[in-house]
XYZ file of N, CA and C in Angstrom:
660
model
N 21.246 -22.978 37.274
C 20.163 -22.048 37.640
C 18.983 -22.265 36.707
N 17.786 -22.432 37.247
C 16.596 -22.669 36.439
C 16.180 -21.393 35.719
N 15.867 -21.536 34.433
C 15.430 -20.393 33.641
C 14.493 -20.879 32.553
N 13.685 -19.987 32.044
C 12.801 -20.323 30.938
C 13.615 -20.457 29.660
N 13.123 -21.280 28.728
C 13.758 -21.277 27.423
C 13.257 -20.062 26.646
N 13.905 -19.766 25.535
C 13.627 -18.507 24.826
C 12.191 -18.394 24.329
N 11.584 -19.434 23.712
C 10.184 -19.291 23.290
C 9.234 -19.013 24.451
N 9.439 -19.718 25.583
C 8.584 -19.476 26.752
C 8.753 -18.053 27.263
N 9.995 -17.585 27.293
C 10.267 -16.242 27.806
C 9.583 -15.191 26.932
N 9.661 -15.385 25.609
C 9.018 -14.436 24.699
C 7.501 -14.430 24.899
N 6.919 -15.612 25.102
C 5.473 -15.707 25.308
C 5.052 -14.973 26.578
N 5.794 -15.204 27.655
C 5.478 -14.551 28.931
C 5.630 -13.044 28.818
N 6.705 -12.594 28.196
C 6.936 -11.155 28.068
C 5.860 -10.492 27.221
N 5.438 -11.155 26.146
C 4.372 -10.593 25.315
C 3.088 -10.451 26.127
N 2.776 -11.467 26.931
C 1.571 -11.408 27.752
C 1.670 -10.315 28.805
N 2.841 -10.173 29.418
C 3.020 -9.142 30.435
C 2.900 -7.743 29.836
N 3.517 -7.548 28.673
C 3.438 -6.237 28.017
C 2.002 -5.941 27.589
N 1.304 -6.968 27.079
C -0.098 -6.782 26.700
C -0.945 -6.446 27.921
N -0.609 -7.041 29.057
C -1.318 -6.732 30.297
C -1.125 -5.274 30.687
N 0.116 -4.798 30.590
C 0.379 -3.390 30.883
C -0.405 -2.475 29.952
N -0.450 -2.854 28.674
C -1.190 -2.046 27.708
C -2.673 -2.018 28.049
N -3.213 -3.173 28.449
C -4.620 -3.222 28.818
C -4.937 -2.381 30.034
N -4.042 -2.410 31.015
C -4.261 -1.606 32.215
C -4.165 -0.118 31.908
N -3.276 0.248 30.983
C -3.089 1.663 30.667
C -4.305 2.259 29.975
N -5.094 1.407 29.298
C -6.284 1.901 28.624
C -7.520 1.840 29.503
N -7.361 1.256 30.697
C -8.503 1.147 31.600
C -9.568 0.202 31.084
N -9.143 -0.784 30.280
C -10.107 -1.680 29.636
C -10.529 -2.837 30.524
N -10.251 -2.768 31.803
C -10.541 -3.880 32.704
C -11.335 -3.387 33.890
N -12.391 -4.104 34.204
C -13.131 -3.784 35.420
C -12.277 -4.143 36.624
N -12.344 -3.335 37.661
C -11.542 -3.595 38.854
C -11.918 -4.935 39.445
N -10.937 -5.779 39.767
C -11.241 -7.080 40.341
C -11.778 -6.939 41.759
N -12.574 -7.882 42.152
C -13.086 -7.866 43.517
C -11.942 -8.041 44.494
N -11.973 -7.271 45.571
C -10.882 -7.348 46.547
C -10.951 -8.684 47.266
N -9.904 -9.487 47.089
C -9.866 -10.799 47.722
C -8.654 -10.926 48.620
N -8.039 -9.786 48.929
C -6.790 -9.831 49.678
C -7.007 -10.229 51.135
N -8.228 -10.100 51.627
C -8.465 -10.384 53.033
C -8.656 -11.871 53.316
N -8.758 -12.680 52.257
C -8.948 -14.110 52.443
C -7.666 -14.859 52.161
N -7.586 -16.065 52.709
C -6.381 -16.867 52.509
C -6.270 -17.314 51.065
N -5.056 -17.445 50.565
C -4.822 -17.911 49.211
C -5.230 -19.375 49.096
N -5.781 -19.757 47.953
C -6.248 -21.119 47.768
C -5.252 -21.972 46.977
N -4.571 -21.397 46.015
C -3.702 -22.186 45.163
C -2.234 -21.869 45.434
N -1.381 -22.813 45.080
C 0.051 -22.573 45.234
C 0.500 -21.412 44.359
N -0.085 -21.315 43.172
C 0.276 -20.204 42.288
C -0.015 -18.870 42.959
N -1.226 -18.730 43.512
C -1.596 -17.475 44.177
C -0.701 -17.204 45.370
N -0.394 -18.233 46.143
C 0.464 -18.035 47.308
C 1.855 -17.553 46.901
N 2.414 -18.168 45.872
C 3.755 -17.772 45.420
C 3.758 -16.346 44.912
N 2.742 -15.981 44.119
C 2.676 -14.629 43.577
C 2.441 -13.598 44.678
N 1.628 -13.954 45.670
C 1.411 -13.039 46.791
C 2.704 -12.837 47.582
N 3.436 -13.918 47.800
C 4.695 -13.794 48.538
C 5.698 -12.950 47.758
N 5.714 -13.098 46.439
C 6.582 -12.273 45.593
C 6.194 -10.798 45.720
N 4.889 -10.520 45.611
C 4.423 -9.135 45.724
C 4.714 -8.567 47.099
N 4.546 -9.382 48.137
C 4.795 -8.933 49.503
C 6.278 -8.660 49.738
N 7.147 -9.315 48.975
C 8.579 -9.046 49.096
C 8.920 -7.686 48.512
N 8.237 -7.315 47.433
C 8.497 -6.027 46.787
C 7.855 -4.873 47.542
N 6.595 -5.040 47.928
C 5.881 -4.019 48.708
C 5.261 -4.734 49.898
N 6.008 -4.880 50.980
C 5.539 -5.687 52.113
C 4.394 -5.032 52.880
N 3.632 -5.884 53.528
C 2.536 -5.413 54.374
C 2.427 -6.280 55.610
N 1.488 -5.947 56.469
C 1.307 -6.727 57.687
C 0.493 -7.987 57.395
N 0.617 -8.964 58.278
C -0.119 -10.211 58.101
C -1.628 -9.956 58.118
N -2.345 -10.709 57.287
C -3.793 -10.528 57.177
C -4.545 -11.212 58.297
N -3.953 -12.231 58.889
C -4.600 -12.996 59.952
C -3.508 -13.730 60.713
N -3.763 -14.127 61.941
C -2.750 -14.866 62.704
C -2.343 -16.141 61.967
N -1.053 -16.375 61.902
C -0.560 -17.565 61.232
C -0.412 -17.423 59.732
N -0.596 -16.225 59.214
C -0.393 -15.991 57.776
C 1.080 -16.231 57.441
N 1.357 -17.187 56.575
C 2.744 -17.474 56.200
C 3.084 -16.930 54.826
N 2.068 -16.568 54.060
C 2.315 -16.023 52.721
C 2.816 -14.593 52.830
N 2.086 -13.776 53.577
C 2.534 -12.411 53.875
C 3.423 -12.498 55.102
N 4.660 -12.061 54.943
C 5.654 -12.261 55.996
C 5.452 -11.354 57.204
N 4.696 -10.279 57.049
C 4.469 -9.371 58.172
C 5.712 -8.587 58.550
N 6.500 -8.214 57.548
C 7.756 -7.516 57.812
C 7.553 -6.077 58.251
N 6.376 -5.512 57.968
C 6.095 -4.119 58.322
C 4.666 -4.020 58.837
N 4.300 -2.858 59.327
C 2.909 -2.579 59.661
C 2.275 -1.819 58.505
N 0.964 -1.930 58.385
C 0.289 -1.250 57.296
C 0.101 -2.169 56.096
N -0.632 -1.706 55.097
C -0.933 -2.541 53.935
C 0.235 -2.622 52.963
N 0.247 -3.694 52.201
C 1.244 -3.874 51.149
C 0.558 -4.230 49.850
N 1.313 -4.782 48.925
C 0.764 -5.099 47.611
C -0.330 -6.152 47.678
N -0.205 -7.102 48.592
C -1.224 -8.151 48.710
C -2.550 -7.548 49.151
N -2.512 -6.688 50.145
C -3.731 -6.036 50.607
C -4.349 -5.159 49.519
N -3.523 -4.670 48.606
C -4.010 -3.829 47.512
C -4.626 -4.644 46.383
N -4.612 -5.980 46.509
C -5.288 -6.823 45.536
C -4.500 -7.134 44.286
N -3.164 -7.166 44.379
C -2.359 -7.348 43.174
C -2.615 -8.692 42.512
N -2.775 -9.763 43.289
C -2.958 -11.077 42.675
C -4.345 -11.194 42.053
N -5.340 -10.603 42.679
C -6.659 -10.572 42.066
C -6.627 -9.861 40.729
N -5.826 -8.819 40.637
C -5.661 -8.104 39.382
C -4.993 -8.990 38.339
N -3.885 -9.616 38.693
C -3.152 -10.454 37.746
C -3.987 -11.633 37.277
N -4.814 -12.187 38.154
C -5.582 -13.373 37.819
C -6.857 -13.079 37.045
N -7.139 -11.814 36.770
C -8.344 -11.495 36.016
C -8.322 -12.213 34.669
N -9.392 -12.907 34.316
C -9.427 -13.601 33.021
C -9.384 -12.660 31.833
N -9.551 -11.366 32.080
C -9.505 -10.397 30.992
C -8.075 -9.972 30.644
N -7.094 -10.402 31.447
C -5.715 -10.032 31.192
C -4.961 -11.173 30.520
N -4.123 -10.859 29.522
C -3.408 -11.906 28.786
C -2.459 -12.723 29.645
N -1.988 -12.160 30.755
C -0.989 -12.862 31.560
C -1.605 -13.940 32.443
N -2.906 -13.897 32.672
C -3.541 -14.814 33.619
C -3.229 -16.290 33.347
N -3.326 -16.772 32.095
C -3.043 -18.198 31.867
C -1.593 -18.590 32.116
N -0.685 -17.617 32.129
C 0.739 -17.910 32.279
C 1.229 -17.773 33.714
N 0.353 -17.357 34.617
C 0.777 -17.176 36.001
C 1.295 -18.458 36.644
N 0.687 -19.627 36.388
C 1.261 -20.855 36.972
C 2.702 -21.091 36.544
N 3.030 -20.790 35.284
C 4.410 -20.975 34.813
C 5.352 -19.988 35.485
N 4.898 -18.747 35.671
C 5.728 -17.740 36.324
C 5.961 -18.116 37.785
N 4.894 -18.551 38.455
C 5.028 -18.966 39.857
C 5.925 -20.191 39.972
N 5.797 -21.140 39.048
C 6.639 -22.339 39.086
C 8.101 -21.981 38.892
N 8.371 -21.006 38.031
C 9.749 -20.566 37.829
C 10.316 -19.975 39.111
N 9.520 -19.153 39.799
C 9.980 -18.556 41.042
C 10.186 -19.622 42.116
N 9.294 -20.596 42.161
C 9.450 -21.675 43.143
C 10.694 -22.510 42.838
N 10.994 -22.728 41.562
C 12.208 -23.462 41.208
C 13.451 -22.703 41.635
N 13.397 -21.391 41.502
C 14.527 -20.572 41.955
C 14.662 -20.663 43.478
N 13.526 -20.742 44.162
C 13.562 -20.855 45.620
C 14.170 -22.180 46.054
N 13.847 -23.260 45.332
C 14.421 -24.568 45.661
C 15.934 -24.538 45.477
N 16.382 -23.947 44.378
C 17.827 -23.858 44.128
C 18.510 -23.007 45.188
N 17.874 -21.895 45.552
C 18.424 -20.999 46.581
C 18.553 -21.736 47.909
N 17.502 -22.472 48.288
C 17.504 -23.177 49.571
C 18.509 -24.321 49.584
N 18.650 -25.013 48.463
C 19.566 -26.153 48.410
C 21.008 -25.715 48.627
N 21.387 -24.615 48.027
C 22.756 -24.116 48.171
C 23.035 -23.718 49.612
N 22.017 -23.234 50.316
C 22.200 -22.714 51.690
C 21.725 -23.689 52.765
N 21.369 -24.900 52.354
C 20.922 -25.943 53.284
C 19.730 -25.477 54.115
N 18.780 -24.802 53.453
C 17.552 -24.346 54.105
C 16.466 -25.393 53.877
N 15.858 -25.869 54.966
C 14.791 -26.852 54.829
C 13.497 -26.149 54.448
N 12.818 -26.673 53.420
C 11.557 -26.119 52.960
C 10.432 -27.111 53.230
N 9.367 -26.644 53.843
C 8.234 -27.510 54.138
C 7.534 -27.923 52.850
N 7.223 -29.214 52.698
C 6.480 -29.654 51.508
C 5.016 -29.241 51.533
N 4.577 -28.654 52.633
C 3.174 -28.275 52.773
C 2.853 -26.924 52.162
N 3.866 -26.207 51.687
C 3.614 -24.899 51.097
C 4.578 -24.673 49.933
N 4.298 -23.709 49.068
C 5.187 -23.437 47.944
C 6.605 -23.105 48.423
N 7.626 -23.522 47.691
C 9.006 -23.283 48.133
C 9.319 -21.819 48.430
N 8.869 -20.911 47.579
C 9.188 -19.499 47.822
C 8.529 -19.012 49.109
N 7.318 -19.488 49.360
C 6.610 -19.106 50.588
C 7.345 -19.653 51.809
N 8.023 -20.778 51.658
C 8.734 -21.383 52.768
C 9.982 -20.646 53.205
N 10.439 -19.703 52.397
C 11.626 -18.919 52.761
C 11.260 -17.817 53.739
N 12.219 -17.437 54.569
C 12.024 -16.280 55.453
C 11.989 -15.016 54.615
N 11.526 -13.920 55.227
C 11.453 -12.665 54.473
C 12.832 -12.213 54.012
N 13.843 -12.376 54.845
C 15.188 -11.968 54.452
C 15.691 -12.804 53.281
N 15.377 -14.105 53.290
C 15.795 -14.956 52.175
C 14.988 -14.654 50.914
N 13.716 -14.375 51.076
C 12.912 -13.974 49.917
C 13.512 -12.716 49.284
N 13.872 -11.771 50.139
C 14.425 -10.509 49.649
C 15.740 -10.739 48.910
N 16.597 -11.576 49.458
C 17.874 -11.860 48.817
C 17.662 -12.545 47.478
N 16.735 -13.499 47.424
C 16.471 -14.207 46.177
C 15.922 -13.247 45.117
N 14.927 -12.437 45.495
C 14.313 -11.515 44.542
C 15.321 -10.489 44.041
N 16.198 -10.039 44.922
C 17.233 -9.093 44.485
C 18.085 -9.710 43.387
N 18.371 -11.008 43.513
C 19.172 -11.680 42.499
C 18.460 -11.826 41.173
N 17.118 -11.817 41.184
C 16.367 -11.933 39.942
C 16.606 -10.741 39.017
N 17.055 -9.641 39.585
C 17.256 -8.428 38.797
C 18.721 -8.204 38.414
N 19.543 -9.222 38.626
C 20.937 -9.124 38.182
C 20.977 -8.945 36.672
N 21.865 -8.100 36.167
C 21.917 -7.845 34.720
C 22.121 -9.098 33.877
N 22.785 -10.117 34.436
C 23.060 -11.312 33.644
C 22.001 -12.403 33.828
N 20.935 -12.116 34.556
C 19.878 -13.107 34.737
C 19.001 -13.141 33.480
N 18.846 -14.330 32.887
C 18.116 -14.449 31.627
C 16.651 -14.061 31.748
N 16.072 -14.290 32.914
C 14.652 -14.007 33.103
C 14.402 -12.626 33.712
N 15.427 -11.824 33.777
C 15.292 -10.494 34.384
C 14.128 -9.680 33.797
N 13.914 -9.643 32.464
C 12.787 -8.847 31.937
C 11.433 -9.287 32.477
N 11.283 -10.597 32.712
C 10.017 -11.083 33.264
C 9.764 -10.479 34.636
N 10.776 -10.511 35.485
C 10.610 -9.999 36.851
C 10.502 -8.481 36.864
N 11.121 -7.818 35.904
C 10.993 -6.362 35.836
C 9.553 -5.956 35.554
N 8.934 -6.628 34.586
C 7.549 -6.279 34.266
C 6.607 -6.707 35.396
N 6.872 -7.865 35.992
C 6.046 -8.295 37.123
C 6.122 -7.292 38.266
N 7.318 -6.791 38.544
C 7.462 -5.814 39.629
C 6.737 -4.514 39.295
N 6.724 -4.152 38.016
C 5.994 -2.952 37.610
C 4.494 -3.128 37.853
N 3.980 -4.316 37.547
C 2.566 -4.592 37.791
C 2.245 -4.549 39.283
N 3.151 -5.066 40.098
C 2.960 -5.008 41.548
C 2.876 -3.544 42.004
N 3.786 -2.724 41.499
C 3.774 -1.313 41.868
C 2.508 -0.603 41.412
N 2.036 -0.929 40.210
C 0.825 -0.289 39.702
C -0.385 -0.614 40.571
N -0.454 -1.854 41.030
C -1.595 -2.251 41.863
C -1.631 -1.466 43.164
N -0.464 -1.245 43.770
C -0.424 -0.554 45.062
C -0.445 0.959 44.899
N 0.356 1.483 43.970
C 0.537 2.938 43.865
C -0.566 3.641 43.100
N -1.236 2.939 42.179
C -2.211 3.610 41.324
C -3.596 2.977 41.354
N -3.768 1.870 42.070
C -5.050 1.159 42.110
C -5.490 0.715 40.723
N -4.528 0.416 39.859
C -4.858 -0.021 38.501
C -5.722 -1.266 38.564
N -6.755 -1.366 37.719
C -7.184 -0.386 36.729
C -8.441 0.364 37.160
N -8.638 0.528 38.456
C -9.825 1.215 38.953
C -9.779 2.702 38.628
N -10.968 3.290 38.551
C -11.053 4.738 38.508
C -10.485 5.275 39.820
N -9.597 6.253 39.727
C -8.884 6.709 40.913
C -9.833 7.258 41.975
N -10.811 8.054 41.542
C -11.752 8.626 42.514
C -12.557 7.522 43.207
N -12.978 6.525 42.446
C -13.735 5.427 43.038
C -12.862 4.625 43.999
N -11.601 4.404 43.602
C -10.697 3.649 44.477
C -10.493 4.371 45.799
N -10.349 5.677 45.754
C -10.190 6.455 46.982
C -11.448 6.370 47.840
N -12.611 6.477 47.190
C -13.872 6.428 47.935
C -14.063 5.071 48.614
N -13.515 4.020 47.999
C -13.629 2.676 48.557
C -12.520 2.355 49.555
N -11.620 3.315 49.776
C -10.544 3.112 50.744
C -9.457 2.182 50.250
N -9.068 2.315 48.985
C -8.007 1.458 48.439
C -6.784 1.506 49.357
N -6.272 0.342 49.779
C -5.180 0.332 50.771
C -3.942 1.111 50.339
N -3.546 0.961 49.069
C -2.334 1.637 48.620
C -2.493 3.145 48.569
N -3.553 3.610 47.911
C -3.770 5.051 47.791
C -3.990 5.690 49.157
N -4.718 4.994 50.026
C -4.953 5.524 51.368
C -3.656 5.622 52.154
N -2.825 4.574 52.081
C -1.564 4.571 52.806
C -0.628 5.665 52.297
N -0.666 5.915 50.987
C 0.185 6.945 50.385
C -0.384 8.350 50.559
N -1.584 8.426 51.145
C -2.261 9.708 51.353
C -2.475 10.446 50.034
N -2.898 9.680 49.051
C -3.191 10.288 47.755
C -4.315 11.291 47.933
N -4.180 12.504 47.392
C -5.184 13.548 47.654
C -6.536 13.239 47.025
N -7.577 13.687 47.684
C -8.927 13.544 47.153
C -9.130 14.544 46.016
N -9.985 14.204 45.048
C -10.276 15.174 43.980
C -11.157 16.296 44.486
N -11.297 17.329 43.687
C -12.202 18.412 44.031
C -13.643 17.990 43.885
N -14.576 18.883 44.225
C -16.006 18.559 44.133
C -16.442 18.117 42.742
N -15.731 18.582 41.711
C -16.096 18.211 40.342
C -15.412 16.929 39.883
N -14.689 16.273 40.797
C -14.028 15.024 40.442
C -12.681 15.185 39.788
N -12.168 16.407 39.697
C -10.878 16.665 39.071
C -9.848 17.038 40.132
N -8.574 16.773 39.798
C -7.479 17.138 40.685
C -6.834 18.429 40.199
N -6.635 19.337 41.113
C -5.920 20.566 40.790
C -4.857 20.775 41.862
N -3.727 21.300 41.457
C -2.600 21.448 42.372
C -2.176 22.924 42.392
N -2.690 23.683 43.347
C -2.414 25.129 43.376
C -0.972 25.457 43.728
N -0.267 24.541 44.368
C 1.113 24.820 44.764
C 2.073 24.177 43.777
N 2.974 24.981 43.228
C 3.963 24.465 42.296
C 5.025 23.668 43.057
N 5.418 22.532 42.496
C 6.355 21.658 43.207
C 7.701 22.322 43.424
N 8.083 23.242 42.555
C 9.353 23.941 42.723
C 9.170 25.310 43.395
N 7.936 25.598 43.843
C 7.689 26.865 44.507
C 7.392 27.998 43.554
N 7.431 27.718 42.271
C 7.147 28.757 41.271
C 6.779 28.070 39.953
N 5.997 28.721 39.114
C 5.669 28.122 37.810
C 6.916 28.041 36.943
N 7.043 26.989 36.180
C 8.213 26.835 35.321
C 8.046 27.534 33.980
N 6.796 27.813 33.583
C 6.556 28.489 32.309
C 5.184 29.138 32.353
N 5.023 30.181 31.566
C 3.727 30.845 31.477
C 2.770 29.970 30.678
N 1.489 30.026 31.009
C 0.477 29.257 30.306
C 0.346 29.767 28.877
N 0.389 28.861 27.917
C 0.270 29.256 26.508
C -1.130 29.802 26.258
N -1.269 30.903 25.542
C -2.587 31.538 25.367
C -3.581 30.646 24.621
N -3.119 29.655 23.867
C -4.029 28.800 23.112
C -4.410 27.529 23.866
N -4.013 27.428 25.122
C -4.360 26.248 25.909
C -5.878 26.183 26.101
N -6.453 24.991 25.900
C -7.897 24.836 26.021
C -8.308 24.786 27.491
N -9.613 24.838 27.710
C -10.124 24.827 29.090
C -9.781 23.543 29.817
N -9.561 22.449 29.069
C -9.211 21.181 29.697
C -7.734 21.065 30.008
N -6.954 22.082 29.585
C -5.513 22.046 29.816
C -4.704 21.486 28.675
N -5.354 21.185 27.578
C -4.665 20.615 26.419
C -4.181 21.724 25.495
N -3.079 21.475 24.777
C -2.632 22.486 23.797
C -3.599 22.552 22.637
N -3.744 23.723 22.081
C -4.687 23.906 20.978
C -4.203 23.167 19.743
């Protein structure tokens, strides 16, 4: 089974963790939405297919082979996950070719064992059917897989792109019709740009408001 050696794995993990830290601070301008255009590089195609396996969406155009079209509605690719990862401001960007190559090597091994023919005209992972992509990706998270931490952090980044529109301002992302937030029916902010939730999730308040709580909701 193909796997990274330990120094490479540490380098990739450090970059991925640094990327998460950068996104959490909002230190990155939102990347331009490029999800509506065809992928240009094998690296981008492989990463898009990986993201589409985790959060699938509908095909962007007839004959789209990168997005499998397993569902209707937008997925991680439409939410711009690869544009986010490829931002030159993120530490992980230079390592994406190595991550994509690792996934493609796993796809070649997966296909060889099952006698699946892969077209040389596209990345190996992209050449797999959606069901085979799903089976392969599920195996990446096996507890004994050496590269499991890499795929765990990558999957977290995929989720952040779709579920939170990272690293865009949430109100701006909603105003621009971000595919993930729109699909999830994320609520609009109030007129002042803030979110307030008048209904308690458990049907009742869990505790009385502390008298020293500031107007912003912070403890004194």
